[in-house]
Structure formats: structure tokens, C-alpha cells
Amino acid sequence: MRLNEFDLVVAGGGPAGIAATIAAARNGIRTLLIEQAGYLGGMATNALVPAFCPYTDGHNLVIGGIGLEVLEKMKKEGYESPFYDNKPDRIRGLDWVPIDAEILKRVFDELVIASGAQVLFHTTVTGANYKEGVIESVDIHHKGGKQTIKAHFFADCTGDADLVALSGGAYEYGDANGLVQAGTLCFRVANFDSDRFMKYARETGEDGNLNVASKKARDAGEFPTGEKNVAGIALQADGVAGFNFGHVYDFYPLDAVDLTRAEVEARSKIPQMMRFLHKYVPGAEKAVLVSSGPHIGLRESRRIVGEYQLTKEDYDNRRVFEDAIARYAYPIDRHAVRLEEADYDSQNSEYVISKYKRGEYYTIPFRSLLPKGIKNLIVAGRTISTDRAMMGSVRVMPACFATGEAAGTAAALCIKNDQEIRDLDTKELQKVLIKQGAIL
Ligand SMILES: Cc1cc2nc3c(=O)[nH]c(=O)nc-3n(C[C@H](O)[C@H](O)[C@H](O)COP(=O)(O)OP(=O)(O)OC[C@H]3O[C@@H](n4cnc5c(N)ncnc54)[C@H](O)[C@@H]3O)c2cc1C
């Protein structure tokens, strides 16, 4: 396989990498996206995460640009869910839109290919060749063997900051004890009677966490062991529901032995969850498990040490930065590292307490995308430079699209202007992002 030299190589094709690739290629630079799976989407498709987190602050749209384009394109082809938690701070069609992973995979293919970027599937970035803080090339592995690819700029959108780690960049990992948020193997069921479920939901006020059904099961001592709640249900197609349900605690996702144990443990829990759904959720009596995620969903691993670390204090102060490249408003949503600490449905949970009032938001500075000490690397997605609390907000997909779009656009401007990333005029970047529909 012959590959030319590129202006930008993007490692990882999740929400961040997809947006970075499309933004860069649309701005006219030679862009290569490298993805280890056989399709794009990251956690949305590879872990079957059932829905997109809110695109609004409960009042206004806060995520535009490529992220919004993806959402609208997916909705056009997909199913309009009749189930919607009728909470006052949600806007229908923009907040918690269910994902049909098969449609989404195709939407991503079409958008990325139309942008003019080149994509390599089934290919992993395994090494970086760097000198004096500049990455000259990356090593990739695929069935054909090992190859080395040169580029002017690189974007780390691996969700684990792999390229930062491979280039000797600094990062933090998990909490003070080296533990990360629990992982979840999401799954989809067919033969789900949506009409019956909707009748039940209207009558009981059942919500997206199935709190009514869960309480009944808990009172009867029949809630799945090792679980405190259902993290989410989404009606994804006629007769098909997706679940973010079940946690695996205390594993190290960057170690293959531990990750294997987590996959096995997560799968072994599904029959118990199915029994709960069959017995306690009207409409799910005859539901059949049709798939679990090809990969267990990972909420957390590395966070880069960047030129600016976004913190909980910034979140609390609704901080607006001079070099803002995105705005967002999602609460601090950190799943526990241990079962004993899990408290997802309580009114005192961090998620509930941190919620903004409608219309409030914070911003993400460009500096949080720049790893200290590496001159030609930009990072986007859940691993940007934040403290652990703040990561609980920026880790969700709409924010990852936004940081990805900023990363790809910045690389394109640097190529056009023939300049280093740190010399880029952030006002120029902001102007272009706004022109592309981003909301800063
Ligand atoms: C169980 C669970 C539930 C969630 N629920 C929601 C939700 O309801 N709504 C929401 O919006 N968000 C949700 N999230 C969060 C969100 O899905 C992720 O945080 C988000 O997808 C991160 O985007 P990313 O692009 O940074 O990384 P990822 O989505 O992880 O994508 C990274 C991509 O890089 C690829 N990759 C990794 N390493 C390499 C390498 N070395 N070489 C080549 N390719 C590589 C991976 O295969 C993957 O495709 C959830 C997450 C989990 C785990």
C-alpha cells in the first residue's frame, strides 16, 4: 500500500477524530484518518452508546458545526423516537437523541469520504518518531504489516491520548488512586413493544433511567446485583431499544489482560439485566438481546497535560475564555470508580448538583487542546486537558465533535499560513469556526 505524505494525520475516528478530519479536509489540507475498527464512530458505534447527550443548554443550541450536521443527517435517515423524558430543560430533537449505530456508521462514512480525506480502517497507530518536541512520523500497524507515515501536523483523537503517550507527552490518569470511572457494555434488544412501553411511561411518568421499574425491582430484591440504576434507555428504531446498563468497576483499560476480564465480566451480567427488563419493564417482556457493543464502553483513561487545564472552578464560574473554541453546558457526569460510591439517581449526586440553570454555559479554550512539550500535535475529544471533574462534562459526544472541529480547522489554518500551532491567531481560528457554524 502506497501512502503519500500528509498535512495532517488524525489518530482515532470517534466523534473528535471525525470532526477533526472533516474540518481539516474541507479546509483544503491533505488529511489521513487512521481508525483501528472497521467503521467510524468510536464509543457511539463501537460501544453502542445509545444516545447523544444534549446539544443545547436547555434554552439555546450550544453545539453547531459538524456535530450538528451529523445529528441532523442521522435524524433524516432514522427513526423518531416516541419516548422523550418530558423534562423542562430538554429540547426535543436536540437533547438526548437516540442513536441507530448502523445508520450512524454510514453517515460518518459519507461525510468523511465527501470531505476528501483518506481513511484507513483496521489500522492502529502504534508509535511516534519525534525529535526536540516535533513528531516527524507515526508508525501504523495493519494486516499488511508496519508502515511509517509522515505529516506536518498530527491530531490525537484516540480517546486514550495514545499519541501523546507515544510521543513522550505528559498526561494524568484517573483519580489519586489510579482508578477510573466504571465501564459499561451497552446493548440493544429487539422485539421491544414501544406502544406498550409508551402507554406505561405516560401512565407512570417513567423516565430514561427507568427509575419507576428499578424501584419496584429493588423493593422486591430483584434488581441486578452490582448495579444501582439503569444509566439510560433509548428507543432507537421500531421495536428496538438500546441500553446503557451495567457497570464494571476497578479495571485498567490500557492493559489487555484487565480489559479482557472486563469484557467477560460485562457480558456475564447481561442475562440478569434481561431478566429485570422482562419482568419489570412493560413492553420489554419479549425483548430479545440482539447485540452488545463490539467493545466495552470506556468512560475514562488518560487526560493530557496541556497549555491550560480546564477545571471544576471554570465550570462553576461559567468561564468564558478569550481563546474559546467551543461552548458547552452538560453537568459533571462522573460514574463512580467503585460500586460503594455509586449514587447516580440521588438528588445529591454530583450530576444533579452541578447542573446549570437553563441558558448557562462554559467555554473550552484552545490551549486545552495543546499538549505541553509537543509542537505539532493537537488533541481533541475526551482526553483534552482538564481536571477529573471537568472531564465528566467535556467527555460526552457533542463536546468531542466541537473540540475535534477546532483541532482540524486549526491544523488547516497553520498549513495555509505556514505557521506553528502556538503562533496561530486564535481570533482568526474563532472567525473560521463561526463561519463553519460552530457556536463559541
Ligand atoms: C458507557 C458509556 C456511555 C456513554 N453515554 C453517552 C451518552 O449517552 N451521550 C454522549 O454524548 N456521550 C456518552 N458517552 C461518552 C462518549 O461516548 C465518549 O466519551 C466519546 O465518544 C469520546 O469521543 P472521542 O472521540 O474522544 O473518543 P472515542 O469515542 O473513544 O473514539 C476514539 C476512536 O479512536 C480509535 N483508536 C483508539 N486508539 C487508536 C489507535 N492507537 N490507533 C487508531 N485508532 C485508535 C478507537 O477505535 C475509537 O474509534 C458515554 C461513554 C460510555 C463509555
mmCIF file of C-alpha atoms and ligand atoms in Angstrom, residues 10-18 33-55 96-97 99 120 123-127 139-140 156-163 166 182-186 231-232 243-247 295-300 328 330 333 335 380-384 391 394-401 403, ligand 1:
data_model
loop_
_atom_site.group_PDB
_atom_site.id
_atom_site.type_symbol
_atom_site.label_atom_id
_atom_site.label_comp_id
_atom_site.label_asym_id
_atom_site.label_seq_id
_atom_site.Cartn_x
_atom_site.Cartn_y
_atom_site.Cartn_z
ATOM 1 C CA VAL A 10 -5.664 12.078 12.676
ATOM 2 C CA ALA A 11 -5.375 9.098 15.036
ATOM 3 C CA GLY A 12 -8.782 7.737 16.033
ATOM 4 C CA GLY A 13 -12.149 8.027 14.286
ATOM 5 C CA GLY A 14 -14.552 8.708 17.152
ATOM 6 C CA PRO A 15 -16.608 11.923 17.358
ATOM 7 C CA ALA A 16 -13.467 14.033 17.875
ATOM 8 C CA GLY A 17 -11.438 12.419 15.076
ATOM 9 C CA ILE A 18 -14.325 12.511 12.614
ATOM 10 C CA LEU A 33 -7.712 9.415 9.350
ATOM 11 C CA ILE A 34 -6.486 6.203 10.978
ATOM 12 C CA GLU A 35 -9.017 4.053 12.817
ATOM 13 C CA GLN A 36 -8.426 0.691 14.423
ATOM 14 C CA ALA A 37 -12.023 -0.519 13.999
ATOM 15 C CA GLY A 38 -13.703 -1.268 10.655
ATOM 16 C CA TYR A 39 -16.028 1.755 10.873
ATOM 17 C CA LEU A 40 -16.125 5.219 12.364
ATOM 18 C CA GLY A 41 -17.897 6.477 15.473
ATOM 19 C CA GLY A 42 -15.801 5.496 18.475
ATOM 20 C CA MET A 43 -17.955 4.849 21.521
ATOM 21 C CA ALA A 44 -21.174 5.693 19.600
ATOM 22 C CA THR A 45 -20.806 2.699 17.278
ATOM 23 C CA ASN A 46 -18.027 0.599 18.777
ATOM 24 C CA ALA A 47 -19.556 0.611 22.266
ATOM 25 C CA LEU A 48 -23.221 1.127 21.231
ATOM 26 C CA VAL A 49 -23.683 4.228 23.407
ATOM 27 C CA PRO A 50 -27.435 4.636 22.943
ATOM 28 C CA ALA A 51 -27.974 8.405 22.625
ATOM 29 C CA PHE A 52 -26.287 11.768 22.053
ATOM 30 C CA CYS A 53 -26.027 13.990 25.105
ATOM 31 C CA PRO A 54 -27.659 17.424 24.815
ATOM 32 C CA TYR A 55 -26.725 19.828 22.042
ATOM 33 C CA TRP A 96 -30.738 13.011 24.129
ATOM 34 C CA VAL A 97 -31.432 11.977 20.543
ATOM 35 C CA ILE A 99 -28.567 6.656 18.051
ATOM 36 C CA LEU A 120 -7.650 3.674 6.837
ATOM 37 C CA THR A 123 -5.144 0.195 11.296
ATOM 38 C CA THR A 124 -3.637 1.164 14.641
ATOM 39 C CA VAL A 125 -1.218 3.955 15.464
ATOM 40 C CA THR A 126 1.461 2.182 17.469
ATOM 41 C CA GLY A 127 4.446 4.502 17.586
ATOM 42 C CA ASP A 139 4.110 4.032 12.950
ATOM 43 C CA ILE A 140 0.952 2.226 11.967
ATOM 44 C CA ASP A 156 -4.626 12.670 18.827
ATOM 45 C CA CYS A 157 -8.297 11.686 18.922
ATOM 46 C CA THR A 158 -7.782 8.172 20.286
ATOM 47 C CA GLY A 159 -9.891 8.684 23.417
ATOM 48 C CA ASP A 160 -6.876 7.438 25.383
ATOM 49 C CA ALA A 161 -4.275 10.046 24.351
ATOM 50 C CA ASP A 162 -2.237 7.215 22.803
ATOM 51 C CA LEU A 163 -0.254 9.509 20.542
ATOM 52 C CA LEU A 166 3.789 7.534 22.449
ATOM 53 C CA ALA A 182 -16.605 2.277 35.622
ATOM 54 C CA GLY A 183 -17.053 0.932 32.105
ATOM 55 C CA THR A 184 -20.324 -0.286 30.593
ATOM 56 C CA LEU A 185 -21.078 -2.810 27.882
ATOM 57 C CA CYS A 186 -24.100 -1.231 26.207
ATOM 58 C CA ALA A 231 -27.958 4.617 33.175
ATOM 59 C CA GLY A 232 -30.234 5.001 30.159
ATOM 60 C CA PHE A 243 -29.467 0.252 26.957
ATOM 61 C CA ASN A 244 -26.631 1.894 28.813
ATOM 62 C CA PHE A 245 -26.915 -0.521 31.734
ATOM 63 C CA GLY A 246 -24.399 -2.423 33.853
ATOM 64 C CA HIS A 247 -21.055 -1.336 35.287
ATOM 65 C CA HIS A 295 -16.059 -3.054 22.679
ATOM 66 C CA ILE A 296 -16.906 -2.357 26.315
ATOM 67 C CA GLY A 297 -17.665 1.351 26.730
ATOM 68 C CA LEU A 298 -14.782 3.216 28.384
ATOM 69 C CA ARG A 299 -15.515 6.490 30.097
ATOM 70 C CA GLU A 300 -12.053 7.459 31.203
ATOM 71 C CA TYR A 328 -20.939 23.554 26.448
ATOM 72 C CA TYR A 330 -23.561 19.431 30.261
ATOM 73 C CA ASP A 333 -21.265 13.329 34.959
ATOM 74 C CA HIS A 335 -19.620 7.473 37.090
ATOM 75 C CA ALA A 380 -9.399 16.592 20.809
ATOM 76 C CA GLY A 381 -12.166 14.633 22.491
ATOM 77 C CA ARG A 382 -12.437 13.266 25.978
ATOM 78 C CA THR A 383 -8.704 13.488 26.730
ATOM 79 C CA ILE A 384 -8.207 17.264 26.407
ATOM 80 C CA MET A 391 -13.700 15.706 32.202
ATOM 81 C CA VAL A 394 -16.398 17.525 28.232
ATOM 82 C CA ARG A 395 -16.190 13.765 27.678
ATOM 83 C CA VAL A 396 -19.604 13.457 26.032
ATOM 84 C CA MET A 397 -20.006 13.358 22.279
ATOM 85 C CA PRO A 398 -21.350 16.815 21.352
ATOM 86 C CA ALA A 399 -18.360 18.445 23.094
ATOM 87 C CA CYS A 400 -15.983 15.969 21.412
ATOM 88 C CA PHE A 401 -17.310 16.967 17.976
ATOM 89 C CA THR A 403 -13.104 20.166 20.075
HETATM 90 C C1 LIG B 1 -20.948 3.544 28.504
HETATM 91 C C2 LIG B 1 -20.847 4.943 28.013
HETATM 92 C C3 LIG B 1 -21.991 5.701 27.910
HETATM 93 C C4 LIG B 1 -21.917 6.992 27.395
HETATM 94 N N1 LIG B 1 -23.055 7.699 27.236
HETATM 95 C C5 LIG B 1 -23.030 8.834 26.486
HETATM 96 C C6 LIG B 1 -24.233 9.432 26.054
HETATM 97 O O1 LIG B 1 -25.334 8.989 26.381
HETATM 98 N N2 LIG B 1 -24.143 10.505 25.243
HETATM 99 C C7 LIG B 1 -22.937 11.057 24.869
HETATM 100 O O2 LIG B 1 -22.938 12.041 24.119
HETATM 101 N N3 LIG B 1 -21.773 10.530 25.323
HETATM 102 C C8 LIG B 1 -21.797 9.416 26.088
HETATM 103 N N4 LIG B 1 -20.634 8.808 26.473
HETATM 104 C C9 LIG B 1 -19.332 9.483 26.247
HETATM 105 C C10 LIG B 1 -18.822 9.400 24.841
HETATM 106 O O3 LIG B 1 -19.361 8.332 24.107
HETATM 107 C C11 LIG B 1 -17.292 9.312 24.744
HETATM 108 O O4 LIG B 1 -16.651 9.973 25.779
HETATM 109 C C12 LIG B 1 -16.887 9.925 23.393
HETATM 110 O O5 LIG B 1 -17.269 9.032 22.372
HETATM 111 C C13 LIG B 1 -15.409 10.226 23.309
HETATM 112 O O6 LIG B 1 -15.119 10.635 21.999
HETATM 113 P P1 LIG B 1 -13.629 10.588 21.439
HETATM 114 O O7 LIG B 1 -13.715 10.900 20.001
HETATM 115 O O8 LIG B 1 -12.766 11.391 22.344
HETATM 116 O O9 LIG B 1 -13.161 9.070 21.678
HETATM 117 P P2 LIG B 1 -13.812 7.679 21.255
HETATM 118 O O10 LIG B 1 -15.268 7.786 21.028
HETATM 119 O O11 LIG B 1 -13.330 6.719 22.281
HETATM 120 O O12 LIG B 1 -13.111 7.378 19.869
HETATM 121 C C14 LIG B 1 -11.752 7.062 19.780
HETATM 122 C C15 LIG B 1 -11.513 6.287 18.499
HETATM 123 O O13 LIG B 1 -10.125 6.089 18.322
HETATM 124 C C16 LIG B 1 -9.852 4.755 17.937
HETATM 125 N N5 LIG B 1 -8.499 4.464 18.427
HETATM 126 C C17 LIG B 1 -8.079 4.405 19.702
HETATM 127 N N6 LIG B 1 -6.764 4.206 19.776
HETATM 128 C C18 LIG B 1 -6.321 4.129 18.494
HETATM 129 C C19 LIG B 1 -5.052 3.959 17.916
HETATM 130 N N7 LIG B 1 -3.955 3.854 18.664
HETATM 131 N N8 LIG B 1 -4.962 3.904 16.558
HETATM 132 C C20 LIG B 1 -6.071 4.030 15.771
HETATM 133 N N9 LIG B 1 -7.309 4.207 16.290
HETATM 134 C C21 LIG B 1 -7.431 4.282 17.623
HETATM 135 C C22 LIG B 1 -10.948 3.951 18.607
HETATM 136 O O14 LIG B 1 -11.163 2.718 17.945
HETATM 137 C C23 LIG B 1 -12.140 4.903 18.503
HETATM 138 O O15 LIG B 1 -12.857 4.728 17.311
HETATM 139 C C24 LIG B 1 -20.666 7.531 27.025
HETATM 140 C C25 LIG B 1 -19.492 6.754 27.159
HETATM 141 C C26 LIG B 1 -19.593 5.477 27.634
HETATM 142 C C27 LIG B 1 -18.356 4.673 27.712
#
